[in-house]
Short mmCIF file of C-alpha atoms and ligand atoms in Angstrom, two decimals:
data_model
loop_
_atom_site.label_atom_id
_atom_site.label_comp_id
_atom_site.label_asym_id
_atom_site.label_seq_id
_atom_site.Cartn_x
_atom_site.Cartn_y
_atom_site.Cartn_z
CA MET A 1 -29.12 -106.92 -4.00
CA GLN A 2 -27.51 -107.55 -1.31
CA VAL A 3 -30.12 -107.56 1.45
CA PRO A 4 -28.66 -107.04 4.88
CA PHE A 5 -30.60 -107.92 8.10
CA TRP A 6 -29.96 -107.37 11.49
CA ASP A 7 -31.54 -110.67 12.93
CA GLU A 8 -32.73 -112.18 10.40
CA ARG A 9 -34.95 -114.84 12.45
CA ILE A 10 -37.33 -112.04 13.90
CA GLU A 11 -37.31 -109.65 10.78
CA THR A 12 -38.57 -112.95 8.70
CA ALA A 13 -40.69 -114.37 10.83
CA SER A 14 -43.80 -115.85 9.53
CA ARG A 15 -47.19 -114.01 9.82
CA GLY A 16 -47.87 -116.85 12.99
CA ASP A 17 -45.05 -116.34 14.71
CA LEU A 18 -44.73 -112.38 14.92
CA GLU A 19 -48.30 -113.19 15.88
CA ALA A 20 -47.90 -115.24 18.60
CA LEU A 21 -45.03 -113.89 19.77
CA GLN A 22 -47.03 -110.32 19.66
CA LEU A 23 -49.27 -111.45 21.83
CA GLU A 24 -47.64 -113.42 24.32
CA ARG A 25 -45.48 -109.51 24.14
CA LEU A 26 -49.61 -107.84 24.68
CA LYS A 27 -49.89 -109.93 27.58
CA LYS A 28 -46.30 -108.53 29.48
CA VAL A 29 -47.43 -105.05 28.26
CA VAL A 30 -50.93 -105.15 30.87
CA ASP A 31 -49.75 -106.54 33.06
CA SER A 32 -47.40 -103.70 33.55
CA ALA A 33 -50.18 -101.70 32.86
CA PHE A 34 -51.85 -102.71 35.22
CA LYS A 35 -48.83 -100.99 37.44
CA THR A 36 -49.46 -97.51 36.74
CA PRO A 37 -52.36 -95.42 38.49
CA PHE A 38 -54.01 -94.32 35.18
CA TYR A 39 -54.08 -97.81 33.09
CA LYS A 40 -55.30 -98.78 36.47
CA LYS A 41 -58.00 -97.20 36.41
CA ARG A 42 -58.81 -96.93 32.19
CA LEU A 43 -58.63 -100.59 32.07
CA ALA A 44 -60.58 -101.10 34.98
CA LYS A 45 -62.86 -99.19 33.70
CA ALA A 46 -63.64 -100.33 30.00
CA GLY A 47 -64.17 -103.69 31.88
CA MET A 48 -61.24 -105.38 32.30
CA SER A 49 -58.93 -107.17 35.48
CA SER A 50 -55.74 -108.40 34.85
CA SER A 51 -54.02 -109.48 31.22
CA ASP A 52 -56.47 -112.83 31.15
CA ASP A 53 -58.89 -110.38 30.09
CA ILE A 54 -56.49 -110.52 26.68
CA LYS A 55 -56.86 -114.26 24.68
CA SER A 56 -56.07 -113.47 21.46
CA LEU A 57 -54.97 -110.38 19.51
CA GLU A 58 -58.18 -109.24 18.32
CA ASP A 59 -59.40 -108.61 22.21
CA LEU A 60 -57.24 -105.13 21.80
CA LYS A 61 -59.65 -103.67 21.66
CA LYS A 62 -61.45 -104.44 24.22
CA ILE A 63 -58.14 -101.98 25.33
CA PRO A 64 -59.32 -98.37 25.23
CA PHE A 65 -56.76 -95.12 23.69
CA THR A 66 -54.51 -93.88 24.56
CA THR A 67 -54.09 -90.01 23.71
CA LYS A 68 -51.51 -87.05 24.55
CA ASP A 69 -53.61 -85.17 27.01
CA ASP A 70 -54.04 -88.25 28.39
CA LEU A 71 -49.89 -88.40 29.38
CA ARG A 72 -50.33 -84.71 30.18
CA LYS A 73 -52.37 -85.10 32.40
CA SER A 74 -50.47 -88.55 33.75
CA PHE A 75 -47.59 -86.00 34.35
CA PRO A 76 -45.24 -86.39 36.11
CA LYS A 77 -45.50 -90.36 36.95
CA GLY A 78 -48.92 -91.58 36.42
CA LEU A 79 -48.36 -93.57 33.74
CA LEU A 80 -45.10 -95.29 35.53
CA ALA A 81 -45.02 -98.77 36.40
CA CYS A 82 -42.08 -99.37 38.59
CA ASP A 83 -40.12 -97.62 41.56
CA MET A 84 -38.12 -95.23 40.76
CA ASP A 85 -34.65 -97.23 41.33
CA GLU A 86 -35.40 -99.13 38.17
CA VAL A 87 -35.29 -95.78 36.39
CA ASN A 88 -32.75 -95.65 33.87
CA ARG A 89 -33.14 -93.08 31.06
CA ILE A 90 -36.30 -89.61 30.73
CA HIS A 91 -37.18 -87.94 28.26
CA SER A 92 -38.93 -85.80 27.78
CA SER A 93 -41.49 -82.85 25.19
CA SER A 94 -40.19 -79.42 25.85
CA GLY A 95 -44.30 -78.62 27.38
CA THR A 96 -43.50 -75.47 25.24
CA THR A 97 -46.55 -75.34 25.13
CA GLY A 98 -48.13 -76.64 27.69
CA ILE A 99 -47.65 -79.49 30.28
CA PRO A 100 -44.63 -81.34 29.20
CA THR A 101 -45.31 -85.06 29.08
CA VAL A 102 -42.96 -87.95 30.34
CA ILE A 103 -41.77 -91.48 29.37
CA TYR A 104 -39.54 -93.57 31.66
CA PHE A 105 -37.69 -96.70 30.48
CA SER A 106 -35.53 -99.31 32.64
CA GLY A 107 -32.33 -100.43 31.36
CA GLU A 108 -33.93 -103.46 29.81
CA ASP A 109 -36.29 -101.06 27.80
CA VAL A 110 -33.26 -98.79 26.11
CA ASP A 111 -31.99 -102.00 25.19
CA THR A 112 -34.34 -103.08 23.20
CA TRP A 113 -35.17 -99.76 21.52
CA THR A 114 -31.69 -100.12 20.74
CA ASP A 115 -31.74 -102.67 19.62
CA LEU A 116 -34.45 -102.27 17.24
CA VAL A 117 -32.67 -98.77 15.79
CA ALA A 118 -29.67 -101.19 15.08
CA ARG A 119 -31.53 -102.72 12.87
CA CYS A 120 -33.56 -100.13 11.05
CA VAL A 121 -29.08 -98.73 10.72
CA VAL A 122 -28.33 -102.43 9.11
CA CYS A 123 -32.05 -102.87 7.09
CA THR A 124 -30.28 -99.84 5.22
CA GLY A 125 -27.16 -101.19 3.97
CA ALA A 126 -25.21 -99.30 6.62
CA SER A 127 -22.62 -101.33 8.51
CA LYS A 128 -19.62 -100.94 10.62
CA LYS A 129 -17.60 -99.26 7.66
CA ASP A 130 -20.05 -96.40 7.97
CA VAL A 131 -19.15 -92.97 9.76
CA PHE A 132 -21.95 -91.98 10.77
CA GLN A 133 -22.35 -88.18 11.84
CA ASN A 134 -25.13 -87.87 13.71
CA MET A 135 -27.20 -84.38 13.33
CA MET A 136 -30.59 -84.64 15.25
CA THR A 137 -30.29 -82.83 18.67
CA TYR A 138 -29.85 -84.60 21.35
CA GLY A 139 -31.05 -83.91 25.28
CA LEU A 140 -34.69 -84.43 26.45
CA PHE A 141 -36.17 -85.01 22.92
CA THR A 142 -35.93 -88.24 21.49
CA GLY A 143 -34.00 -87.94 17.93
CA GLY A 144 -29.98 -87.68 18.66
CA LEU A 145 -29.11 -89.90 21.24
CA GLY A 146 -32.50 -92.94 19.67
CA LEU A 147 -29.86 -92.68 16.56
CA HIS A 148 -27.31 -92.56 18.30
CA TYR A 149 -27.61 -95.61 20.88
CA GLY A 150 -28.44 -97.77 17.52
CA ALA A 151 -25.69 -96.38 14.87
CA GLU A 152 -22.96 -98.13 17.81
CA LYS A 153 -24.49 -101.22 18.73
CA ALA A 154 -24.83 -101.59 14.13
CA GLY A 155 -20.31 -100.80 14.77
CA MET A 156 -21.07 -97.29 13.14
CA THR A 157 -18.33 -94.29 14.12
CA VAL A 158 -20.69 -92.76 15.74
CA ILE A 159 -19.76 -88.72 15.73
CA PRO A 160 -21.68 -87.43 17.97
CA VAL A 161 -21.91 -83.93 16.38
CA SER A 162 -25.72 -82.40 17.39
CA SER A 163 -27.77 -80.17 15.27
CA GLY A 164 -26.97 -76.40 13.89
CA ASN A 165 -23.99 -74.75 13.40
CA THR A 166 -23.10 -76.02 9.19
CA LEU A 167 -20.34 -74.70 8.69
CA ARG A 168 -18.86 -76.94 11.46
CA GLN A 169 -20.64 -79.75 10.50
CA VAL A 170 -19.76 -79.59 7.04
CA GLN A 171 -16.23 -79.49 8.36
CA ILE A 172 -16.50 -82.57 10.26
CA MET A 173 -18.58 -84.26 7.33
CA GLN A 174 -14.74 -83.35 5.47
CA ASP A 175 -12.26 -84.07 8.50
CA PHE A 176 -13.53 -87.74 9.17
CA GLN A 177 -14.89 -88.50 5.90
CA THR A 178 -18.61 -88.95 6.95
CA SER A 179 -21.15 -91.45 4.65
CA VAL A 180 -24.03 -91.82 6.28
CA VAL A 181 -25.89 -88.51 8.05
CA HIS A 182 -29.41 -88.04 10.34
CA ALA A 183 -30.97 -85.10 9.65
CA THR A 184 -34.68 -83.55 9.23
CA PRO A 185 -35.44 -82.78 5.52
CA SER A 186 -35.08 -79.45 4.90
CA TYR A 187 -31.33 -79.00 7.09
CA MET A 188 -30.75 -81.59 4.55
CA LEU A 189 -31.68 -78.90 1.98
CA HIS A 190 -30.46 -76.15 3.65
CA ILE A 191 -26.76 -77.69 4.22
CA ARG A 192 -26.67 -78.47 0.61
CA THR A 193 -27.67 -74.70 -0.17
CA VAL A 194 -24.23 -73.86 2.61
CA LEU A 195 -22.36 -76.65 0.29
CA ASP A 196 -22.73 -74.58 -2.87
CA GLU A 197 -22.40 -70.73 -0.26
CA ASN A 198 -18.72 -71.72 0.69
CA ASP A 199 -18.29 -73.59 -3.34
CA ILE A 200 -17.69 -76.92 -1.56
CA SER A 201 -18.02 -80.11 -4.17
CA LEU A 202 -19.80 -83.33 -3.31
CA LYS A 203 -16.81 -84.29 -4.82
CA GLN A 204 -15.00 -82.87 -1.03
CA LEU A 205 -17.69 -85.79 0.84
CA ASN A 206 -17.60 -89.21 1.00
CA LEU A 207 -21.42 -89.04 1.84
CA GLN A 208 -23.31 -92.29 0.84
CA LYS A 209 -26.52 -91.69 2.31
CA ALA A 210 -28.53 -89.88 4.84
CA PHE A 211 -31.46 -91.01 7.53
CA ILE A 212 -34.16 -88.48 7.09
CA GLY A 213 -36.74 -88.42 9.84
CA ALA A 214 -38.90 -86.02 12.30
CA GLU A 215 -40.87 -83.86 10.02
CA PRO A 216 -43.12 -85.35 7.29
CA HIS A 217 -42.27 -84.96 3.93
CA SER A 218 -43.60 -85.46 0.65
CA GLU A 219 -41.71 -88.28 -1.94
CA ASN A 220 -40.77 -85.40 -4.27
CA VAL A 221 -38.45 -83.71 -1.46
CA ARG A 222 -36.66 -87.29 -0.95
CA LYS A 223 -35.58 -86.70 -4.75
CA LYS A 224 -34.37 -83.87 -4.25
CA ILE A 225 -31.88 -84.89 -1.41
CA GLU A 226 -30.54 -87.45 -3.19
CA GLU A 227 -30.80 -85.71 -6.29
CA LEU A 228 -28.79 -83.02 -4.83
CA TYR A 229 -26.79 -84.94 -3.23
CA ASN A 230 -26.04 -88.02 -5.26
CA ILE A 231 -26.79 -90.43 -2.42
CA ASP A 232 -29.71 -92.51 -0.97
CA ALA A 233 -32.23 -90.90 1.33
CA TYR A 234 -33.97 -93.37 3.88
CA ASN A 235 -37.36 -92.46 5.31
CA SER A 236 -37.15 -93.12 9.42
CA TYR A 237 -40.40 -93.00 11.77
CA GLY A 238 -40.45 -92.14 15.45
CA LEU A 239 -42.85 -90.62 17.67
CA SER A 240 -41.45 -89.94 21.05
CA GLU A 241 -43.96 -90.86 23.07
CA MET A 242 -42.86 -94.71 21.37
CA ASN A 243 -39.36 -94.70 22.72
CA GLY A 244 -38.44 -92.63 19.00
CA PRO A 245 -36.66 -93.14 16.12
CA GLY A 246 -37.01 -96.90 15.15
CA LEU A 247 -40.70 -97.44 15.24
CA ALA A 248 -40.27 -98.05 11.31
CA PHE A 249 -37.57 -97.36 8.73
CA GLU A 250 -36.71 -98.50 4.86
CA CYS A 251 -35.00 -100.90 3.54
CA VAL A 252 -32.59 -101.11 0.94
CA HIS A 253 -35.69 -100.89 -1.11
CA LYS A 254 -37.30 -97.89 -0.28
CA ALA A 255 -40.52 -99.09 -0.41
CA GLY A 256 -42.32 -98.36 2.64
CA MET A 257 -40.78 -97.94 5.98
CA HIS A 258 -41.18 -101.67 7.92
CA PHE A 259 -43.00 -101.42 10.95
CA TRP A 260 -40.95 -103.71 13.24
CA GLU A 261 -43.68 -105.96 15.15
CA ASP A 262 -41.84 -107.55 17.66
CA GLY A 263 -41.67 -104.19 18.93
CA TYR A 264 -45.20 -102.36 17.85
CA ILE A 265 -49.22 -103.38 17.06
CA VAL A 266 -49.47 -100.75 14.17
CA GLU A 267 -53.45 -100.31 13.74
CA ILE A 268 -54.56 -97.85 11.13
CA VAL A 269 -58.15 -96.18 12.63
CA ASP A 270 -61.02 -93.66 11.16
CA PRO A 271 -59.99 -90.75 12.47
CA GLU A 272 -64.27 -89.81 13.06
CA THR A 273 -65.39 -93.31 13.15
CA ASP A 274 -62.32 -95.07 15.14
CA GLU A 275 -63.25 -98.49 12.86
CA ASN A 276 -59.94 -100.41 12.39
CA LEU A 277 -58.75 -100.16 8.99
CA GLU A 278 -57.96 -103.22 6.28
CA ASP A 279 -54.66 -102.33 4.73
CA GLY A 280 -54.13 -100.15 1.82
CA GLU A 281 -56.62 -97.84 3.70
CA PRO A 282 -55.14 -94.08 4.99
CA GLY A 283 -56.55 -93.40 8.23
CA GLU A 284 -54.55 -92.32 11.66
CA VAL A 285 -51.84 -94.51 13.24
CA ILE A 286 -51.81 -96.25 15.95
CA VAL A 287 -49.62 -97.93 17.95
CA THR A 288 -49.25 -100.25 20.75
CA ASN A 289 -45.42 -100.49 22.09
CA LEU A 290 -44.37 -104.36 22.97
CA ILE A 291 -41.05 -103.12 24.26
CA ARG A 292 -41.50 -100.26 27.43
CA HIS A 293 -42.34 -101.80 30.53
CA ALA A 294 -40.86 -98.88 32.86
CA THR A 295 -43.90 -96.76 30.84
CA PRO A 296 -46.34 -99.10 29.22
CA LEU A 297 -48.68 -97.12 26.10
CA MET A 298 -51.26 -99.33 24.06
CA ARG A 299 -53.18 -97.85 21.16
CA TYR A 300 -51.82 -94.79 21.40
CA ARG A 301 -53.21 -91.95 19.28
CA THR A 302 -50.17 -91.05 17.33
CA ARG A 303 -53.27 -88.27 14.93
CA ASP A 304 -50.27 -89.40 12.51
CA LEU A 305 -52.09 -90.52 9.01
CA ALA A 306 -51.03 -93.34 6.63
CA SER A 307 -51.67 -96.12 5.52
CA ILE A 308 -50.20 -99.87 5.98
CA LEU A 309 -49.12 -101.46 2.16
CA PRO A 310 -50.73 -104.61 1.24
CA GLY A 311 -47.92 -107.16 -0.17
CA GLN A 312 -44.42 -108.41 0.59
CA CYS A 313 -41.60 -105.86 0.26
CA GLU A 314 -38.15 -107.67 -2.16
CA CYS A 315 -36.39 -107.69 1.15
CA GLY A 316 -37.88 -110.55 2.39
CA ARG A 317 -38.62 -108.85 5.37
CA THR A 318 -42.61 -110.14 6.89
CA HIS A 319 -42.95 -106.80 8.43
CA ARG A 320 -45.69 -105.09 7.15
CA ARG A 321 -44.55 -101.10 5.96
CA LEU A 322 -46.19 -98.12 6.51
CA SER A 323 -46.35 -95.50 3.57
CA ARG A 324 -45.15 -92.04 4.14
CA ILE A 325 -46.94 -89.91 6.55
CA LYS A 326 -49.11 -87.75 4.75
CA GLY A 327 -49.84 -85.02 7.48
CA ARG A 328 -51.53 -85.02 10.95
CA THR A 329 -55.11 -85.12 12.00
CA ASP A 330 -54.32 -81.85 13.81
CA ASP A 331 -52.19 -80.12 10.72
CA MET A 332 -55.03 -80.21 8.22
CA LEU A 333 -55.99 -76.61 7.69
CA ILE A 334 -59.26 -75.21 6.63
CA ILE A 335 -58.89 -71.97 3.96
CA ASN A 336 -62.13 -70.49 2.81
CA GLY A 337 -63.75 -73.95 4.23
CA VAL A 338 -61.41 -75.91 1.89
CA ASN A 339 -59.50 -78.66 3.38
CA VAL A 340 -55.53 -78.47 2.72
CA PHE A 341 -52.67 -81.05 4.12
CA PRO A 342 -49.29 -78.39 4.17
CA SER A 343 -48.05 -82.01 2.20
CA GLN A 344 -49.95 -81.22 -0.61
CA ILE A 345 -48.56 -78.05 -1.45
CA GLU A 346 -45.17 -78.87 -0.45
CA GLU A 347 -45.78 -82.12 -2.99
CA VAL A 348 -46.26 -79.64 -5.84
CA ILE A 349 -44.08 -77.08 -5.19
CA MET A 350 -40.71 -79.18 -4.85
CA LYS A 351 -41.63 -80.81 -8.36
CA ILE A 352 -40.74 -77.43 -10.05
CA PRO A 353 -36.93 -77.74 -10.68
CA GLU A 354 -36.71 -74.15 -10.47
CA VAL A 355 -37.79 -74.26 -6.93
CA GLY A 356 -35.33 -73.87 -4.67
CA THR A 357 -35.18 -75.32 -0.80
CA ASN A 358 -36.96 -73.61 1.65
CA TYR A 359 -40.80 -72.70 2.18
CA GLN A 360 -43.13 -71.67 3.67
CA ILE A 361 -46.70 -71.39 3.81
CA CYS A 362 -48.95 -68.01 5.36
CA LEU A 363 -51.74 -67.63 6.73
CA ASP A 364 -53.69 -64.29 7.38
CA LYS A 365 -57.03 -62.72 7.61
CA GLN A 366 -57.62 -60.31 4.38
CA GLY A 367 -60.96 -58.49 5.38
CA ALA A 368 -63.95 -61.75 5.71
CA LEU A 369 -61.94 -64.45 3.84
CA ASP A 370 -58.48 -65.83 4.69
CA ARG A 371 -55.81 -65.52 2.27
CA LEU A 372 -53.14 -67.83 1.25
CA THR A 373 -49.02 -67.12 1.03
CA VAL A 374 -46.63 -69.13 -0.49
CA GLN A 375 -43.62 -68.31 -0.63
CA VAL A 376 -40.78 -69.85 -2.52
CA GLU A 377 -37.17 -69.35 -2.18
CA ILE A 378 -35.47 -70.36 -6.21
CA TYR A 379 -32.60 -70.62 -7.56
CA SER A 380 -30.24 -67.26 -7.44
CA LYS A 381 -29.56 -67.68 -11.53
CA MET A 382 -33.24 -67.16 -12.21
CA PHE A 383 -32.92 -63.83 -11.23
CA THR A 384 -30.49 -62.93 -13.92
CA GLY A 385 -32.68 -63.62 -15.95
CA SER A 386 -36.10 -61.50 -17.59
CA ALA A 387 -38.62 -59.40 -15.67
CA GLY A 388 -41.09 -62.03 -17.70
CA GLU A 389 -39.59 -65.22 -17.18
CA LEU A 390 -40.22 -64.54 -12.89
CA GLU A 391 -43.71 -63.89 -14.03
CA ASN A 392 -44.41 -66.90 -15.90
CA LEU A 393 -42.41 -68.64 -12.99
CA ARG A 394 -44.56 -67.88 -10.55
CA HIS A 395 -47.91 -68.05 -12.73
CA ARG A 396 -47.76 -71.87 -13.42
CA ILE A 397 -46.63 -72.20 -9.48
CA VAL A 398 -50.04 -71.06 -8.14
CA GLU A 399 -52.12 -73.15 -10.97
CA LYS A 400 -50.83 -75.96 -10.51
CA LEU A 401 -51.08 -75.46 -6.51
CA LYS A 402 -55.07 -74.31 -7.30
CA GLY A 403 -55.19 -77.65 -9.75
CA THR A 404 -54.27 -79.57 -6.48
CA ILE A 405 -55.65 -77.29 -3.03
CA THR A 406 -58.56 -75.71 -5.18
CA ILE A 407 -57.74 -72.51 -3.85
CA LYS A 408 -55.84 -69.97 -5.81
CA PRO A 409 -52.78 -68.97 -3.29
CA LEU A 410 -50.78 -65.55 -3.67
CA VAL A 411 -46.69 -66.54 -4.54
CA LYS A 412 -44.26 -64.91 -3.65
CA LEU A 413 -40.45 -65.69 -5.17
CA HIS A 414 -37.02 -65.44 -3.37
CA GLU A 415 -33.89 -65.67 -3.26
CA PRO A 416 -32.10 -68.69 -1.89
CA GLY A 417 -31.77 -66.96 2.27
CA PHE A 418 -34.27 -64.93 2.19
CA LEU A 419 -36.43 -67.36 4.83
CA PRO A 420 -35.73 -68.57 7.71
CA VAL A 421 -34.55 -71.48 8.29
CA TYR A 422 -35.04 -74.35 11.07
CA GLU A 423 -31.48 -77.19 13.17
CA GLY A 424 -34.77 -79.09 13.61
CA LYS A 425 -37.43 -79.03 13.28
CA ALA A 426 -39.05 -77.23 10.61
CA LYS A 427 -41.34 -74.32 10.59
CA ARG A 428 -43.30 -74.61 7.63
CA VAL A 429 -46.91 -73.03 8.46
CA ILE A 430 -47.83 -69.72 10.43
CA ASP A 431 -50.96 -68.85 10.59
CA GLU A 432 -51.71 -65.08 11.98
CA ARG A 433 -55.52 -65.62 11.01
CA PRO A 434 -57.46 -65.54 15.02
CA LYS A 435 -57.32 -67.78 16.42
CA ASP A 436 -61.34 -67.63 17.91
CA GLU A 437 -62.47 -66.90 13.81
CA GLN A 438 -61.36 -70.34 12.50
ZN1 LIG B 1 -37.70 -104.74 2.77
#
């Protein structure tokens, strides 16, 4: 397989060269951090007085972790390292669940970010020959604009549709013969159902690739998307605190996501003890941004759980690869005392051929006990068979889930279209248990 590169020299740099560059950039980021009220205080408390305290990459550990809560408490300007007239763009969380967080970008910050996103796009084999339909939400959320600029820089023909209005999306896919799309995995699954409902065949489209991200998903969901559309789907990892998309991306080999180590330092730590873990060991992803100076962010606790895949990728890139995100430290459900990640449930049900493209995990109380109900949409042809067949399928799903999560759930089967559809990030878990009892 011919391997495409955006910046071959840096993408195949030796470990020594990469680490030398990381150290040089880390010192500059520490300089910027000292210009912010937040880090000035935080770093002084850790016994640091300037970037001279960083003599090797090992010294990164002198820097305390930064959390989402730190970002909230620093709102609006506690983490701003420059004058506002140097700020070129603002991205912010919506703040619907509390105080918002804000990230400021200088012009140079936007450029370096864009360059990394272009690198992501190109490593999947996408090029200026492609028509790229960006179905991720544009706005304060970074998913839309982040990919937009990177894809444009890579020379693709970009259609900035944003999310929603599925019939219009499908029409545009036909009109312009879109070859690459960017969407959440749940939205990709939903569009396929809409194609069927409107008798639009895959032959009327020219779809070849999908970039899927913004929500953790299992390998079985990727396979399902690839089979349903007969395309290649590439996993994308990013978070708005770390610019947005472009943190890590799968290359043509689809064997883990290359973490761009000239732009970011990745660490995996045990979320309980905060000890650094070896490659291959799963833990919380901690990221230091080496390329953003208007809002420096070091050793940021992403709360995402993953591991660094040991070994080299066949593509020749030297940047280490991140595994699929297994879940978040804060999305683990405790159900009658048993720890369950929603991703475990998804992994099981998406492997069952009769299961369609949408599901939901519901929790409530039945007396003193927690009750887990898994609502699953199945293909409509299943409803034309006998009641016995349906009951067999339901029983099979219950047993498979019980085998993995050790809890016996209630399983309800529905026809396609029964469950709510999300055009952005899907809300898969509905937890109606009283908060104080959890
Ligand atoms: Zn690779």
